[in-house]
Every structure is written in C-alpha cells, then in structure tokens.
Coordinates of C-alpha atoms and ligand atoms in Angstrom, one line a residue:
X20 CA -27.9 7.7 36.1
X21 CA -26.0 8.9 33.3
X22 CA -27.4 9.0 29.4
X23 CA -24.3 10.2 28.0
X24 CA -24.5 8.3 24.5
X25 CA -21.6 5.9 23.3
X26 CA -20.5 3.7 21.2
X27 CA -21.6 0.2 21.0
X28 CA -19.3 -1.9 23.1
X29 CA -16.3 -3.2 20.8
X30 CA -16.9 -0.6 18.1
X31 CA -14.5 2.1 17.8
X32 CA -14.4 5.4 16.4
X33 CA -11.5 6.0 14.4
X34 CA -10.3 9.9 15.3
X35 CA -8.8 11.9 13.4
X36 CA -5.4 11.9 15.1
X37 CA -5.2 8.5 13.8
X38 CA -5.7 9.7 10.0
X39 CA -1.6 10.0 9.5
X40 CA -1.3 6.2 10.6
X41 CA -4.4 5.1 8.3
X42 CA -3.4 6.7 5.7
X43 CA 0.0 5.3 5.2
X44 CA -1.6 2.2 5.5
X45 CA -4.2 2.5 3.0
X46 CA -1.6 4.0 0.8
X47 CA 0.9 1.1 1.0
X48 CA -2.1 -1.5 0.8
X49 CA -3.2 0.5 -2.6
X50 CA -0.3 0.4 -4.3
X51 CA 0.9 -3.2 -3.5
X52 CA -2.6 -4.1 -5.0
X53 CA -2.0 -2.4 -7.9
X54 CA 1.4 -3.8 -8.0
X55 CA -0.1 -7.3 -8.5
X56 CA -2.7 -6.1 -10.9
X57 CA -5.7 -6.9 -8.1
X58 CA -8.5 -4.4 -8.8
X59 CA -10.8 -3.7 -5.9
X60 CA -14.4 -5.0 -5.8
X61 CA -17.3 -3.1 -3.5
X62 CA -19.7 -5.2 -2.0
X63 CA -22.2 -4.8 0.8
X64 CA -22.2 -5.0 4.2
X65 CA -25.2 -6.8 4.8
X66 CA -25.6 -10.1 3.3
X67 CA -28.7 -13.1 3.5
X68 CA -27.9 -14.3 6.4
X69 CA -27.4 -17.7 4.6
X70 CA -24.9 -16.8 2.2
X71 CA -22.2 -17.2 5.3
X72 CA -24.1 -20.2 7.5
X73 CA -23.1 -21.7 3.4
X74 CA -20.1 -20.1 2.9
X75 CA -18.3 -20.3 6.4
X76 CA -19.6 -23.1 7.5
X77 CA -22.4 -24.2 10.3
X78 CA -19.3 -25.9 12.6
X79 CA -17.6 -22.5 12.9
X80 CA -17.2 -20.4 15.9
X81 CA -18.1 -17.1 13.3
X82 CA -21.6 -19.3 12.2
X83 CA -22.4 -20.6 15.6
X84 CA -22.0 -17.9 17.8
X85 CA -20.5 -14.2 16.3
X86 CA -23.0 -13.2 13.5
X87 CA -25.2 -9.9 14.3
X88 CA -28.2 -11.3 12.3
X89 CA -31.8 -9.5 12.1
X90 CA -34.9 -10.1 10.4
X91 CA -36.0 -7.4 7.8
X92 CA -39.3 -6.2 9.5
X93 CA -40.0 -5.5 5.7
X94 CA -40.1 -8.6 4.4
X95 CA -39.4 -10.9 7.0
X96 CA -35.6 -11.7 5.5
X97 CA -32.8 -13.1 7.3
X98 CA -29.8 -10.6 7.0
X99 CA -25.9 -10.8 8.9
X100 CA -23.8 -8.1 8.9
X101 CA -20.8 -9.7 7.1
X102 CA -18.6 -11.3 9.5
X103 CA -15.8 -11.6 6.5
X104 CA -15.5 -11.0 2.6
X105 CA -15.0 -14.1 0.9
X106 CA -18.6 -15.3 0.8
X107 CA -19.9 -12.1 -0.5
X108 CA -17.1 -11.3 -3.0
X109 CA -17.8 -14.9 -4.2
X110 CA -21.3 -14.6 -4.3
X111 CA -20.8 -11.3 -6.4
X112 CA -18.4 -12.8 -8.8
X113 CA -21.2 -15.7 -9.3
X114 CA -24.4 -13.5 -9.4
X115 CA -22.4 -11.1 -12.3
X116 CA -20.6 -13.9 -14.1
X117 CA -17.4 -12.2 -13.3
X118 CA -15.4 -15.7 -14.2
X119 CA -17.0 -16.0 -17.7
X120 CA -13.9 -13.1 -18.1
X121 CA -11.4 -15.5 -17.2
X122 CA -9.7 -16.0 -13.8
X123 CA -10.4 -12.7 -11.3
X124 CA -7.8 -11.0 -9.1
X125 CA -9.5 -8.5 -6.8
X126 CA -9.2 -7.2 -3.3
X127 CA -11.3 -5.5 -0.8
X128 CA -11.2 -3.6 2.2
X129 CA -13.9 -2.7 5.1
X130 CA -15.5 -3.1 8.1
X131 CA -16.3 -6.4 9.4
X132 CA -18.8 -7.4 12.0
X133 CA -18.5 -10.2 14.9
X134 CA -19.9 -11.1 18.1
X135 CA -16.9 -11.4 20.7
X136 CA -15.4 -10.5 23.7
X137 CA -13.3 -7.3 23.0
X138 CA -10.6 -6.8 24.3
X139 CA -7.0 -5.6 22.6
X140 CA -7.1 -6.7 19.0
X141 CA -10.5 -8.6 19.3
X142 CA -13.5 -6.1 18.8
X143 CA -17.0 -6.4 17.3
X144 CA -16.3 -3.9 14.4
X145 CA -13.3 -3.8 13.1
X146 CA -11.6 -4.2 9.6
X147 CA -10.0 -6.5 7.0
X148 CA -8.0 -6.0 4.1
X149 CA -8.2 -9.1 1.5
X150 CA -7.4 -10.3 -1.9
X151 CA -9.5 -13.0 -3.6
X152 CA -7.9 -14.9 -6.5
X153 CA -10.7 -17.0 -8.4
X154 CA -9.8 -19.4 -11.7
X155 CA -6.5 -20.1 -10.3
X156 CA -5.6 -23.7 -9.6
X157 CA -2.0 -23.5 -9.4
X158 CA 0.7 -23.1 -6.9
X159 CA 1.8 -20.1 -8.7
X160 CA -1.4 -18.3 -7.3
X161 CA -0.6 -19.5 -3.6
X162 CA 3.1 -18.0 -4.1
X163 CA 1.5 -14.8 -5.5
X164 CA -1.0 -14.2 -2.5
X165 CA 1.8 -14.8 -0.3
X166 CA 4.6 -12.3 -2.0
X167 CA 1.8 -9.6 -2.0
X168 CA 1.3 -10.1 1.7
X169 CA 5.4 -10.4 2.0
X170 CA 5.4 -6.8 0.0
X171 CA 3.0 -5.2 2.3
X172 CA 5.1 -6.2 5.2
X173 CA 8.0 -4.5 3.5
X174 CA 6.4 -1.7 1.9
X175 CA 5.2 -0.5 5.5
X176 CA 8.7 -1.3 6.8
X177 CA 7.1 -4.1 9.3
X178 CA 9.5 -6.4 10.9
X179 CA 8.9 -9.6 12.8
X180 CA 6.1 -11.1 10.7
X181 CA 6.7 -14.3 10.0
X182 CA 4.8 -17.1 7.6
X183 CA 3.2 -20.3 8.7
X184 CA 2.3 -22.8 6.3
X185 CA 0.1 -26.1 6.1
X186 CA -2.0 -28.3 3.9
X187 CA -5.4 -29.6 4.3
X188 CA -5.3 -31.5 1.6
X189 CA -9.0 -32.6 0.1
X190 CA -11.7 -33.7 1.2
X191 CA -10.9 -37.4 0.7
X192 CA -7.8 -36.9 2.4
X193 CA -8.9 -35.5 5.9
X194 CA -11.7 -38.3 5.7
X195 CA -8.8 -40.9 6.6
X196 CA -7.4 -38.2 9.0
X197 CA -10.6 -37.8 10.5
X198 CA -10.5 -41.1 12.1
X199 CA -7.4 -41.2 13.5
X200 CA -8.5 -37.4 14.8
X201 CA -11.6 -38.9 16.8
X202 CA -9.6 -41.8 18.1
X203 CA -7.1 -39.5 19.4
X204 CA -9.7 -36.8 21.1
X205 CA -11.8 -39.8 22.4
X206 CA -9.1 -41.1 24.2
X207 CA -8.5 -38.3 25.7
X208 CA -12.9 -37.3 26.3
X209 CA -11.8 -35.7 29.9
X210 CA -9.6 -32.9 28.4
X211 CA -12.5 -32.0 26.0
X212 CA -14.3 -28.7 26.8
X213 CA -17.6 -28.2 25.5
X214 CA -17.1 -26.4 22.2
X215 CA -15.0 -29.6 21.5
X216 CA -17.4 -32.4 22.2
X217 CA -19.9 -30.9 19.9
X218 CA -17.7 -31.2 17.3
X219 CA -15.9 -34.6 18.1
X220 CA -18.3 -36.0 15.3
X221 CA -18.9 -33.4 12.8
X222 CA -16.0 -31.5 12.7
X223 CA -13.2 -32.7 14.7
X224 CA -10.5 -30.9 12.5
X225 CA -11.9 -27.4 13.8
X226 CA -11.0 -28.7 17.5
X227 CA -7.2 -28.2 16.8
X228 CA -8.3 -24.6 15.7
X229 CA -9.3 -24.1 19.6
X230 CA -7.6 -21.4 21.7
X231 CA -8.8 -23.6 24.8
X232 CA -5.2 -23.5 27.3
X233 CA -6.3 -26.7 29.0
X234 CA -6.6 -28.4 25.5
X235 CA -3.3 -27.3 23.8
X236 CA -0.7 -30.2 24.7
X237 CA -3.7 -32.8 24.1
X238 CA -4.0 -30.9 20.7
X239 CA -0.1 -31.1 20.1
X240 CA 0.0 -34.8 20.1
X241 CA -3.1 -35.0 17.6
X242 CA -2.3 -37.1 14.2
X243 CA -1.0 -34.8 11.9
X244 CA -3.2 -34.2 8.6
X245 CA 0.1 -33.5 6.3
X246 CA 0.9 -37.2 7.0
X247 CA -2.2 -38.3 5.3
X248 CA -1.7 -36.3 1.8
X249 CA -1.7 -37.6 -1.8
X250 CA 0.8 -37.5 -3.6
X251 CA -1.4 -34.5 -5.7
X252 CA -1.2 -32.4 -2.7
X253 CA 2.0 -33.0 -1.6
X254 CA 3.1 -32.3 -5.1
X255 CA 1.5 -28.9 -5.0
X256 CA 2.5 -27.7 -1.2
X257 CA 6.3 -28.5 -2.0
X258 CA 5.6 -26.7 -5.9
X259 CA 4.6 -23.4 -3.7
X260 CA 7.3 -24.7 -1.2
X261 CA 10.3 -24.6 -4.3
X262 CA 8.9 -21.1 -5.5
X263 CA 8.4 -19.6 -2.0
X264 CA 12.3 -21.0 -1.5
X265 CA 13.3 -18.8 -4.6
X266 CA 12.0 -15.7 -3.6
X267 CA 13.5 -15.8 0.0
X268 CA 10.2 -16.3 1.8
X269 CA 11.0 -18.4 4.8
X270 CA 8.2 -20.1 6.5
X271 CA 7.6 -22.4 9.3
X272 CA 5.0 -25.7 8.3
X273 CA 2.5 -25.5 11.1
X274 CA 0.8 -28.9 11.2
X275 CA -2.0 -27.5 13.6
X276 CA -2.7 -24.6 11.0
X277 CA -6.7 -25.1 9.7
X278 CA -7.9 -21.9 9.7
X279 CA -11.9 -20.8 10.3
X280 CA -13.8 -21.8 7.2
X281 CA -15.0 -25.5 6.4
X282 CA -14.4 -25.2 3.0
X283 CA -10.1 -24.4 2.8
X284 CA -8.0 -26.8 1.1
X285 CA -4.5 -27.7 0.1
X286 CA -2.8 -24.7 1.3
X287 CA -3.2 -22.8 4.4
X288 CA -0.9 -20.1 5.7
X289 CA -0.9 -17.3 8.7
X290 CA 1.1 -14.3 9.3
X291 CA 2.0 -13.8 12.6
X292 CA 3.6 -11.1 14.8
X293 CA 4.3 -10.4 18.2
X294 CA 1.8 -7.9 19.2
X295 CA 1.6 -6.5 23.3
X296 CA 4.0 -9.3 24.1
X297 CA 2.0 -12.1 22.6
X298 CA 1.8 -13.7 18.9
X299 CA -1.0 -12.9 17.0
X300 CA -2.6 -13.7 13.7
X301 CA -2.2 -10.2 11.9
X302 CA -3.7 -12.0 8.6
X303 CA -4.5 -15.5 7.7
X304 CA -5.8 -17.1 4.1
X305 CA -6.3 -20.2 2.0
X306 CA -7.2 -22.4 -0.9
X307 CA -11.0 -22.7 -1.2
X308 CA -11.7 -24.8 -4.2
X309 CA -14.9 -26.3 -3.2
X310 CA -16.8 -22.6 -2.3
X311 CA -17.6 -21.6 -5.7
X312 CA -19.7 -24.7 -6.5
X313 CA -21.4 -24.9 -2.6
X314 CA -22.4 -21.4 -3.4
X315 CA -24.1 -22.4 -6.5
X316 CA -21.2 -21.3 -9.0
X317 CA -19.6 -23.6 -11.8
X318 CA -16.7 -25.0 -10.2
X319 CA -14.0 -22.8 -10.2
X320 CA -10.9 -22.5 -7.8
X321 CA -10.1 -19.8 -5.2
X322 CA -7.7 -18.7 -3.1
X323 CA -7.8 -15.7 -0.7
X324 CA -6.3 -13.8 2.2
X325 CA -7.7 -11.6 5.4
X326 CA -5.9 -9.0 7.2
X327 CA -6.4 -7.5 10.5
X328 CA -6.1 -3.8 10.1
X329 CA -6.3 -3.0 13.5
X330 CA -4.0 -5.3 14.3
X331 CA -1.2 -4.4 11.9
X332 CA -1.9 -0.6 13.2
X333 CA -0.8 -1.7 16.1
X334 CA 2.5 -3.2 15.2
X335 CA 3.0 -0.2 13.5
X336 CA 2.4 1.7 16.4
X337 CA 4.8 -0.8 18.5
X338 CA 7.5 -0.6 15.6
X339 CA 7.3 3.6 15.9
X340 CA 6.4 3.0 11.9
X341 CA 6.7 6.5 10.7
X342 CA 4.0 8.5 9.2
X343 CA 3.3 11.7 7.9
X344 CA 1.8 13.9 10.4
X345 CA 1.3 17.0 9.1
X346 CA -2.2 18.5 8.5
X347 CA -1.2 20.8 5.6
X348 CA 1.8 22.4 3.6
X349 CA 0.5 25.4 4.2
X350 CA -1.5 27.9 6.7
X351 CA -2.9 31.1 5.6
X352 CA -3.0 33.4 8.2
X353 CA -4.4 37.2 7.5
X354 CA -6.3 39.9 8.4
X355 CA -9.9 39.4 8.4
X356 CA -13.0 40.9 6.7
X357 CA -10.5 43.1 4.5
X358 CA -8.3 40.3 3.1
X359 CA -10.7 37.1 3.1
X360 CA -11.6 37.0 -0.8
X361 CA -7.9 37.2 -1.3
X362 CA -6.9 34.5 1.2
X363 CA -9.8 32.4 -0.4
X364 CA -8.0 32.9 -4.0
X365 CA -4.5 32.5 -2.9
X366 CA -5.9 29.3 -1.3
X367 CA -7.6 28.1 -3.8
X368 CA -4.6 29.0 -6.2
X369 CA -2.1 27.0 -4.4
X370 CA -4.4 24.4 -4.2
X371 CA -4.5 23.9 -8.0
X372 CA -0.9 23.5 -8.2
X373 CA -1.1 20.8 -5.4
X374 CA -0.1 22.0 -2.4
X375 CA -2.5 21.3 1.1
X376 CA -3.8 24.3 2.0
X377 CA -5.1 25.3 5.6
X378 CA -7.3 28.4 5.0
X379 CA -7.6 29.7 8.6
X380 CA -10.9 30.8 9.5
X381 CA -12.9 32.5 12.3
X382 CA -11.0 35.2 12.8
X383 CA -8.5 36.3 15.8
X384 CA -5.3 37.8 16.3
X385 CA -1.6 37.4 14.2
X386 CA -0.5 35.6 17.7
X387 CA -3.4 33.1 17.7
X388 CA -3.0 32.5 14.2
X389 CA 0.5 31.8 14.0
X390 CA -0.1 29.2 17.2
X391 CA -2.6 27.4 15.2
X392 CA -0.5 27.4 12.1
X393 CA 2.1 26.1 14.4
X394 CA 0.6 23.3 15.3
X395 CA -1.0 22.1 12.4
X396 CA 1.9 20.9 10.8
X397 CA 2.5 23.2 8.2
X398 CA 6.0 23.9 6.7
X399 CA 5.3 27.6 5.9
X400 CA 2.9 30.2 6.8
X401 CA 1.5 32.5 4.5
X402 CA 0.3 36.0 5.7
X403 CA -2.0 37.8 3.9
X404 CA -2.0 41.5 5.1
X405 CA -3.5 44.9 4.0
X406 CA -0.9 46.6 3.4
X407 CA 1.4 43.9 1.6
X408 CA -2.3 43.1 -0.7
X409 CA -2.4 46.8 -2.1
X410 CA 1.7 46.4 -3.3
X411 CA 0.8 43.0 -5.1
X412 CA 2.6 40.6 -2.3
X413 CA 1.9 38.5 1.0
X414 CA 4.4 37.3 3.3
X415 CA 5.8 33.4 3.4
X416 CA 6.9 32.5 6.7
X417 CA 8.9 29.3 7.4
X418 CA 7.5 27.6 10.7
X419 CA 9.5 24.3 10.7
X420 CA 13.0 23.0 12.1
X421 CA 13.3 21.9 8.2
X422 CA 13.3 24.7 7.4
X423 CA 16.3 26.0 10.0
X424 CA 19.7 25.9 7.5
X425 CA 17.7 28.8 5.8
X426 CA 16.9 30.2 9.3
X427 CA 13.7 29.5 11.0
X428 CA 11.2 31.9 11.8
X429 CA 12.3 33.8 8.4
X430 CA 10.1 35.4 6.2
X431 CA 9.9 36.9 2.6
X432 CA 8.6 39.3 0.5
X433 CA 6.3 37.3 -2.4
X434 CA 4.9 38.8 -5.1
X435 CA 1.2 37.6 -5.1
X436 CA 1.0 36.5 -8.8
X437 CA 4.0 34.1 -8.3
X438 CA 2.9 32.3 -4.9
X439 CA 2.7 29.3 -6.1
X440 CA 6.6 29.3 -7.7
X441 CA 7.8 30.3 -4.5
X442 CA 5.8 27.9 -2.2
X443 CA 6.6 25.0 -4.7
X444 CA 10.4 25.9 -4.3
X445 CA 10.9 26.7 -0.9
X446 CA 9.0 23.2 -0.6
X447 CA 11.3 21.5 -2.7
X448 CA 14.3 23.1 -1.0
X449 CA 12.8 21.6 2.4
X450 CA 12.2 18.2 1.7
X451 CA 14.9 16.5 1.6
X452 CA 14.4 14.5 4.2
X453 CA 10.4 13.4 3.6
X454 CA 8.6 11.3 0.5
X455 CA 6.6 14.6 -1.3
X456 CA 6.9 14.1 -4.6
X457 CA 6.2 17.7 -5.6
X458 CA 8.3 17.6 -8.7
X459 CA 5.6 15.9 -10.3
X460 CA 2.9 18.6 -9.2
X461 CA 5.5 21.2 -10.1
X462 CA 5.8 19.2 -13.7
X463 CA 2.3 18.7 -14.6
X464 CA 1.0 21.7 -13.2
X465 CA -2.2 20.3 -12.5
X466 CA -4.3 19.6 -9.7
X467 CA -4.1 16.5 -7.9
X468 CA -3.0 14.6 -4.5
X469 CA 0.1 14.1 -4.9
X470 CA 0.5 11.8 -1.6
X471 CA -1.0 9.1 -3.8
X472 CA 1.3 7.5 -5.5
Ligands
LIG511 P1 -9.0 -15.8 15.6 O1 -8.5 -17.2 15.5 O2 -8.0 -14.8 16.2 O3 -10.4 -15.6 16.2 P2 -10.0 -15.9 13.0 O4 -9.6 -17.2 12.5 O5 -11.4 -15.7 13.5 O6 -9.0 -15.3 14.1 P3 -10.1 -14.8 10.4 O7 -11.5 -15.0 10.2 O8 -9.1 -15.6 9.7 O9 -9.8 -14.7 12.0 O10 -9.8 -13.2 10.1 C1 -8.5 -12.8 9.5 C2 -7.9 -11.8 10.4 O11 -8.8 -10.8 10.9 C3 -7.4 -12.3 11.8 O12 -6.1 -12.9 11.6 C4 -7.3 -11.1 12.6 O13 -6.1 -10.4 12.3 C5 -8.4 -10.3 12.2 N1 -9.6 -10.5 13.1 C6 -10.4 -11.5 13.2 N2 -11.4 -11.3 14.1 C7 -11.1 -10.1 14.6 C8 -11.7 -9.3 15.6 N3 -12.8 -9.6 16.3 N4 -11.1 -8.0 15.9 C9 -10.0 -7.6 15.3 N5 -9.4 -8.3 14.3 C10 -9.9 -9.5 14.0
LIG512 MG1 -12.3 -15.7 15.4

C-alpha cells in the first residue's frame, strides 16, 4: 500500500510553470476592473452555512448537494466553504452598510468550493472572477457588466465567446409561467429523471436548467418564460437590448437561460465558448433584485457576474494566447565566495531601477551557470568576475535570439557604477517586439513592477 500524500481529489495545485499564463490573466482582469472603476472587496472563505441555503437557494443543485459544510467543534456552528461570492459580498455590503455610500461597484476573485464530479473544467476547488453591482436598477448597469466581460474577452485577445441573453422577468411573472411549466413536464412525467420530479412542484423553472441528455428535446418544447413578460420587463431587456446593439455586442436570446440561483431576475446572460470540442459556460451572471432584502438588507438592487478561471485558462491555452514566459531580465552569474557581496549589490541595484533580477546561487561552474541562465528566460547575463571587480566593471552577456541583429552570444565591457544605464538600454534596444514598458522605470527611476500596468 502506498501513503504517498496528495491532493484532495478535484483540487489542484497551481505550479509554477503556469505562473506566466496566470498572470496575464490576473493582469488583464485588474486592469479592465479598474477600467470600470470596480474596486475589489476581500471576503472570507468560510461562510454560516446558512448565508448560501438563503442566498442560493434550497432548490439548487449548489444547496442540495455540492456544499463542503462542517460543524465548528468550537461552538457547534454550521460553516460552508463558499460555493460562490455573491452571498458573502452581499452579506458584507449589508453587515458594513456599504450602500448607505450610494450604489457599490466591486469585484472579487478566489477560490471557490463544490462538491462534484471532476473531471475537465468541473473540479471541487477551483476559481471565480466576479463583479457585483449593488444600487443599480437600470439597464445601463446590465449593459456595463456585459461590456466589462466583452473587454476582458478582448483584452486577453479571446475569440469565440459569444453572449447569450434571457429574462426572468419577476416574481409575478414566472408565477403565470409556472403553470403552464408543470402542465408541460406533467405531460410528459415518463421523461422526468429524479432531480426533476422533486422539483416539478417547487421549482419547476430550475428543471430547464438540467444537463440531463434524455430530458433536453422535452425541455426544448417547454413554454417559454419571455412570452409571459410585462410590459416593465420587456421594456428593460430590449432598453439593454438597444444599448448592447450600439456598442456592437451581438448576442443570441436564449429562452432556456435561468441560471443557478433562485433569486435572478429580469436579465440573465452566459458567455460561452467552445472549450475541448464542446460549448461551455466560461462565465454566467444576472439581475438579483430580491437578494439584498432576503438577506436581511434594505431593498436594494444587484446585478452580478461569475467567471470560470480555469476554464478561460483553458481557452487560452487552446487559442495559443501568448504570455510572457520569462523568469527574469536578468541572471547574474559569478564567481563565488570572492564576488558574492558584489553580485548581492549589483542585484539589488538593478533591482531598484526595475529590472527582474535572478541572483544565481549555490555555487558551480561558468558552464552550469550560463545553462541555468539559459533557461530561465533572461535577455542578458551578467558576469561578475574577479578580475573585471578589481577594474570597476562586470561583463553583460546577451543570451537571447532578440538579441541576434546585435549578434548573440556578444558580450561587453560595463563599467560597474553605470550597470543599470546599460542594462536599461540594451533592454530597450531589445524589446521591440514584447509589452515592457521600461521607459517608465527608466523615467521615474524608482522601484516598482513595471509588468503592472
Ligand atoms: P454548471 O451549469 O456548469 O454547473 P453553474 O451554473 O453551476 O455551472 P455558476 O454557479 O454560474 O456555474 O458559476 C459561474 C462559472 O463558474 C461557470 O460558468 C463555470 O465557468 C465556473 N464553474 C462553476 N462550477 C465549476 C466547477 N466545479 N469547476 C470549474 N469551474 C466551475
Ligand atoms: Mg454547477
């Protein structure tokens, strides 16, 4: 038997080779947030357990059957690790007032916690990116959620995701839908699987949600909710309609479209891509009016999205999205014992005028050195030897292809006080073809990651 320890089955470790794709991710994701003016909120990732069985909904497949809930042997509460975001960033906004303010735009990101079956784009951890808009009754709020999504798409040069739209209408609305729903699903008891009987009665809108195969045509032919709208509602999905039309947004009206939580209204909308051959919700959101108040808030509107990080890593992946791979601008490679203070403070000097620095460490020969320095990434090598130390200089090596119209493999002669110039320079001169923005470091002179723009 063997006890070799892993990870819990659906959980995955993130590695580090994976840090380039992440990263332009995260980057992209940070500045289309800011682009919007959505400031990030932190909450936790364990919540009372009845915070979601509220805020999702007990007729949900996240509430029934995918929530890792515990008792605190402390105190005997009942805690979930959060199996979404918008019940706890709600709750948060309610517990600290946050809408006395005026209406809140914020977003979040994290892991996120559900019982399934993995497999490809279905795990038990994995993460969401969303944006929560609370105050906001309008269309104009639905048309901004959904040109920030749009803009992620296009800022991570995604192609292929594609917007479906529908509207749940309120409350009173679905009620007369609901009717014609039952009669519809009871005439047709025999094609019903299990999940689906349950929730003939209390729920029968979530049964078009099902991914059952032997249910889908029975499902097709279900009365349509958008033909039991208002006029209200109508009004508002063909106001976000009109200003989706006048920013190019296509979108498909998916009458099926009700998404997971009992509480959406109005407007509904999915993005979704073809991932591995098949089409896959990458990110789906909604109009929640109702949740504030059911979670004990004065009544106040919302509207939010959730994206599937893993999953839109992988269409990044499919789509060859490129990223910046490189572990450092620089490696310092030198002598040992004899040169280490001065590889630590031409390090550390580079590093305050913004450049990556790979210090190598733990000793070994040029050859090794130069392999390592090789394949970390790095544009240029710098060499600090004996000999070139007592004259003042090191050596600065160009390692790269980029590098090639100046001749790769050369190397120079740098005086030790002026490093930095150089380095900055021969960077500069190199980059043509990638998205450092070194100037700036250059500029300002001051410390600071300049990959974060
Ligand atoms: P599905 O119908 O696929 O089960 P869902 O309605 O449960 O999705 P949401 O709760 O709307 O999903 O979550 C938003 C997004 O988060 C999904 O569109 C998907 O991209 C991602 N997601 C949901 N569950 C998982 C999971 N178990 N593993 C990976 N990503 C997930
Ligand atoms: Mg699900």
């Amino acid at each position: 038997m063997s006890d070799k320890l892993q990870a819990v089955k659906g959980m995955n470790d993130v590695l580090p080779a994976d840090e380039p794709l992440w990263r332009r991710f995260e980057e992209s994701i940070g500045s289309v947030m800011r682009a919007y003016a959505y400031r990030r909120i932190r909450t936790p990732i364990v919540e009372p357990t009845r915070l979601f069985v509220r805020g999702i909904g007990e007729m949900t497949d996240i509430v029934e059957k995918e929530m890792y809930s515990f008792v605190d042997s402390l105190n005997g509460d009942s805690l979930t690790l959060r199996p979404e975001n918008t019940a706890g960033v709600v709750r948060a906004a309610i517990q600290h007032n946050l809408l006395h303010e005026g209406p809140q735009r914020m977003w979040y990101t994290g892991p996120m916690f559900r019982h399934e079956r993995p497999q490809k784009g279905r795990y038990r951890q994995f993460h969401q990116v969303g944006a929560e808009a609370l105050g906001l009754a309008g269309p104009d709020a639905d048309a901004e959620m959904i040109l920030l999504c749009q803009r992620i798409w296009d800022d991570l040069q995604l192609t292929g995701v594609s917007l479906e739209l529908n509207s749940l209408g309120q409350a009173e609305e679905r009620r007369a839908h609901r009717e014609a729903l039952i009669a519809h699903f009871e005439a047709h008891a025999d094609v019903l699987d299990e999940d689906a009987r349950r929730r003939l009665h209390a729920n029968p809108l979530r049964i078009l949600d099902s991914k059952n195969p032997a249910m889908q045509s029975l499902i097709e032919a279900a009365p349509k909710l958008i033909d039991h709208l208002g006029q209200a509602s109508r009004d508002h999905f063909d106001a976000l309609r009109r200003l989706l039309d006048s920013q190019n947004i296509p979108h498909r009206i998916n009458p099926r479209l009700v998404r997971g939580l009992d509480y959406y209204n109005l407007t509904v909308f999915e993005w979704v891509a073809p991932i591995g051959g098949s089409l896959l919700t990458v990110c789906g959101g909604g109009r929640y009016d109702p949740l504030v108040e059911m979670l004990g808030g004065k009544p106040a509107p919302g509207i939010g999205f959730a994206l599937g990080v893993e999953r839109v890593l992988e269409l990044m992946r499919e789509q060859s999205i490129q990223t910046e791979s490189s572990q450092c601008d620089i490696y310092i490679v030198h002598a040992g014992e004899d040169t280490v203070t001065a590889a630590i403070q031409a390090s550390e000097r580079l590093r305050d005028a913004g450049i990556d620095v790979l210090m190598h460490a733990g000793g070994g020969s040029f050859k090794s050195q130069f392999r390592r320095a090789d394949a970390s990434g790095a544009q240029f090598a710098v060499i600090i030897g004996p000999d070139e130390l007592a004259r003042g200089e090191v050596g600065l090596k160009w390692l790269r292809d980029a590098g090639a119209a100046t001749g790769s493999g050369r190397q120079q002669a740098v005086p030790l006080e002026s490093l930095a110039d150089t380095v900055i320079d021969a960077l500069l001169a190199d980059e043509d073809d990638d998205e450092f923005d070194l100037e700036s470091a250059a500029d300002e002179g001051v410390p600071g990651d300049r990959r974060i723009h």
